C-alpha positions in Angstrom: 142.1 272.7 -10.8 144.9 274.9 -12.0 144.4 277.8 -14.4 143.1 276.9 -17.8 145.6 276.0 -20.5 145.1 276.2 -24.3 142.6 273.4 -25.0 142.2 269.9 -23.7 144.5 268.5 -26.5 147.2 271.1 -27.1 148.9 268.9 -29.6 146.1 266.8 -30.9 145.7 263.1 -30.1 148.3 261.2 -32.2 151.9 262.2 -31.9 154.9 260.2 -33.2 158.4 260.6 -31.7 160.1 260.6 -35.1 163.4 259.0 -35.9 166.1 261.2 -37.5 167.0 259.9 -41.0 170.7 259.7 -41.7 172.5 259.1 -44.9 174.5 255.9 -45.5 177.6 257.6 -44.1 175.8 258.6 -40.9 175.4 262.3 -41.7 172.0 264.1 -41.3 169.6 263.5 -44.2 167.5 266.6 -44.3 165.6 265.6 -47.4 164.8 262.3 -45.7 163.7 264.2 -42.6 161.2 266.2 -44.6 159.9 263.2 -46.6 159.5 261.1 -43.4 157.7 263.9 -41.6 155.3 264.4 -44.6 154.6 260.6 -44.6 153.8 260.5 -40.9 151.5 263.5 -41.1 149.8 262.8 -44.5 149.7 259.0 -44.5 149.7 258.0 -40.8 147.5 260.9 -39.6 149.7 262.4 -37.0 148.5 265.7 -35.4 152.1 266.5 -34.2 155.6 265.1 -34.3 158.2 265.1 -31.6 161.6 265.9 -33.2 164.9 265.3 -31.4 163.6 262.9 -28.8 165.3 259.8 -27.7 163.8 258.0 -30.7 165.3 260.7 -32.8 168.8 259.8 -31.4 169.1 263.2 -29.6 172.0 261.9 -27.4 174.2 261.6 -30.6 173.0 264.6 -32.6 174.7 268.0 -32.3 172.9 271.2 -31.4 173.3 272.4 -35.0 171.8 269.2 -36.3 168.9 269.5 -33.9 168.1 273.0 -35.0 168.4 272.1 -38.7 166.0 269.1 -38.1 163.4 271.2 -36.4 163.6 273.8 -39.2 163.3 271.2 -41.9 160.3 269.5 -40.3 158.6 272.9 -39.7 159.0 273.7 -43.3 157.7 270.3 -44.4 154.6 270.0 -42.2 154.3 273.0 -40.0 151.1 274.1 -41.7 149.5 270.7 -41.2 150.8 269.5 -37.9 152.5 270.8 -34.7 156.2 270.4 -34.4 157.4 269.6 -30.8 161.1 269.9 -30.3 162.8 267.6 -27.7 165.1 269.9 -25.8 165.7 268.2 -22.5 169.1 267.6 -21.1 170.5 267.2 -17.6 171.9 270.8 -17.7 169.3 273.6 -17.2 171.4 276.2 -19.1 171.9 273.9 -22.1 168.2 273.0 -22.1 167.2 276.6 -22.3 169.7 277.2 -25.1 168.1 274.3 -27.1 164.6 275.6 -26.3 165.4 279.1 -27.6 167.0 277.6 -30.7 164.0 275.4 -31.4 161.6 278.3 -31.0 163.6 280.3 -33.5 163.6 277.3 -35.9 159.8 277.2 -36.0 158.8 274.7 -33.3 155.3 274.9 -31.9 156.1 273.3 -28.6 158.8 271.7 -26.5 159.3 268.3 -24.9 161.4 268.5 -21.8 162.6 265.3 -20.2 163.4 264.9 -16.5 167.2 265.6 -16.1 168.9 262.2 -16.2 172.0 260.7 -14.5 172.5 263.5 -12.0 169.2 262.6 -10.2 168.1 266.0 -8.9 165.6 266.2 -6.0 162.1 267.3 -6.6 163.0 270.9 -5.8 165.6 270.7 -8.5 163.1 269.3 -11.0 160.7 272.1 -10.2 163.4 274.8 -10.6 164.6 273.2 -13.9 161.2 272.9 -15.6 160.1 276.3 -14.4 163.3 277.9 -15.7 162.8 276.5 -19.1 159.1 277.5 -19.2 160.1 281.0 -18.1 162.7 281.3 -20.8 160.6 280.2 -23.8 157.3 281.4 -25.1 156.3 277.9 -26.3 154.0 275.4 -24.6 155.8 272.6 -22.9 155.2 268.8 -22.4 157.0 267.4 -19.4 158.5 264.0 -20.1 158.2 261.7 -17.1 160.2 258.6 -17.7 162.0 257.4 -14.5 163.3 254.2 -16.0 165.5 256.3 -18.2 166.1 259.4 -16.1 166.4 257.7 -12.7 164.0 260.1 -11.1 160.1 260.4 -11.3 158.3 263.6 -11.3 156.2 263.1 -8.2 152.6 264.0 -8.0 153.0 267.1 -5.8 155.7 268.4 -8.2 153.5 267.9 -11.2 150.6 269.7 -9.5 152.9 272.7 -8.7 154.3 272.8 -12.2 150.8 272.7 -13.7 150.3 276.2 -12.3 152.7 277.6 -15.0 150.8 278.9 -18.0 153.2 277.3 -20.5 153.4 273.8 -18.9 150.4 272.3 -20.7 150.9 268.5 -20.5 152.9 265.4 -19.8 154.4 262.6 -21.9 153.7 259.9 -19.3 156.1 256.9 -19.3 156.0 256.3 -15.6 153.9 253.2 -15.8 151.8 254.2 -12.7 148.2 254.8 -13.6 147.3 255.5 -10.0 149.8 258.4 -9.9 148.6 259.6 -13.3 145.0 259.5 -12.1 145.8 261.7 -9.1 147.5 264.3 -11.3 144.6 264.3 -13.7 142.1 264.7 -10.8 144.0 267.7 -9.5 145.2 269.6 -12.7 144.1 270.3 -16.2 147.4 268.9 -17.7 147.0 267.1 -21.0 148.4 263.6 -20.6 149.9 261.7 -23.6 150.8 258.1 -23.0 154.5 257.4 -23.6 154.1 253.6 -23.6 152.4 252.5 -26.8 150.8 249.3 -25.4 149.4 251.3 -22.4 147.5 253.9 -24.4 144.1 252.4 -24.1 144.4 252.0 -20.3 145.7 255.5 -20.1 142.7 256.8 -22.0 140.5 255.2 -19.4 141.8 257.4 -16.7 141.8 260.6 -18.7 144.8 260.7 -21.1 144.1 262.5 -24.4 146.4 260.6 -26.7 149.8 259.1 -27.4 153.4 260.1 -28.1 154.3 256.8 -29.8 157.2 254.9 -31.4 155.4 252.0 -33.1 153.1 254.7 -34.6 155.6 255.1 -37.4 153.7 252.0 -38.6 150.5 251.9 -36.6 149.6 255.6 -36.6 146.4 255.5 -38.6 145.0 252.5 -36.6 146.1 253.9 -33.3 144.3 257.1 -34.1 141.2 255.0 -34.9 141.6 253.3 -31.5 141.8 256.7 -29.7 138.8 258.1 -31.6 136.7 254.9 -31.0 137.3 255.2 -27.3 136.4 258.9 -27.4 133.1 258.3 -29.0 132.3 255.5 -26.5 132.9 252.5 -28.7 135.0 250.7 -26.1 134.6 247.3 -28.0 136.2 248.7 -31.2 138.9 250.4 -29.2 139.7 247.2 -27.3 139.8 245.2 -30.5 142.2 247.6 -32.1 144.3 247.6 -29.0 144.6 243.8 -29.2 145.2 243.9 -32.9 148.1 246.3 -32.5 149.8 244.7 -29.5 152.4 242.8 -31.6 153.8 246.1 -32.9 153.1 248.2 -29.8 155.5 245.8 -28.0 157.5 244.3 -30.9 159.4 247.5 -31.7 160.9 247.4 -28.2 162.4 243.9 -28.5 165.6 245.9 -28.7 166.0 249.7 -28.5 163.1 251.2 -30.3 165.0 253.4 -32.7 166.8 250.4 -34.1 163.7 248.5 -35.2 161.8 251.6 -36.3 164.6 252.4 -38.7 164.7 248.8 -39.9 161.0 248.8 -40.5 161.0 252.1 -42.3 163.9 250.9 -44.6 161.9 247.7 -45.3 159.1 250.0 -46.5 161.4 252.1 -48.7 161.0 255.1 -46.4 163.8 257.4 -45.2 165.7 256.1 -42.2 169.4 255.2 -42.7 171.7 253.7 -40.1 171.7 254.4 -36.4 174.6 256.1 -34.7 176.9 254.4 -32.2 176.4 253.3 -29.4 173.3 251.9 -31.1 173.7 249.2 -33.6 171.6 248.4 -36.7 169.0 245.6 -36.5 170.1 242.1 -37.4 168.4 240.1 -40.2 166.7 238.0 -37.6 165.3 241.0 -35.8 164.0 242.4 -39.1 162.2 239.2 -39.8 160.7 239.1 -36.4 159.5 242.7 -36.9 157.9 241.7 -40.2 156.1 238.9 -38.4 154.9 241.4 -35.7 153.6 243.6 -38.5 151.8 240.7 -40.2 150.1 239.8 -36.9 148.7 243.3 -36.9 147.5 243.0 -40.5 150.3 245.2 -41.9 152.9 244.2 -44.3 156.6 245.2 -44.7 157.9 244.2 -48.2 160.6 241.5 -48.2 
């Protein structure tokens, strides 16, 4: 094992990668940001929120908007939940700048995605993540999502990175439970499932929770599933997993942000439009999402 990190669940069990509410003209809606964050913590039971992740449309928000959003969420819920700022880019210097700005704005942790598009080798990944961890005083979740970034964080790289005192966990969207199992066997990294429908299988090999997208709607029930598994009630956990599958998968019928914002709008919660190159959900997609919610025993008003 590597050196001990700060607890087995550094950010709790239930984390939602929050969308960024915009006004009707596409500008940042900071009041909506705070209201949505409060809803996700107080009503859906989130232990932490990821701000400025892909679901938060980080590719199309400015550095200033990112900092303002972190500050707004920290003011709204920072005494009741952890605020994790997505700061990953494919430029190490820019990532460090975002990390320091997020720390100053009140974030409690950082989510750092594998650099995308430029496809660095494993030595480059190690240097990138280590540089960010050295520059900031905040705990870091590595975000391993090769189907978006083009490069996986390989097992040996993760084991090496686990030796850094501020690299405390992984948002795991690799889809390889064997690789996950090997890392968990060799490190004390806290693993959070990054694929909603794979949360229960991930728990079975040692994951501690989820960084979810459908959890904008399923958060309370997903937390029940995680807690049921933790206390050994595998039957209840399995039943909740099966109940929630329609939304675990349904929000990804198109890009996840699109349908989450549509579902939030249907519930009268802050969301607003998406920014180009995303496009807003069609009426047909919204109706299908309502059907998925109904299959889970949840209801979106017509």
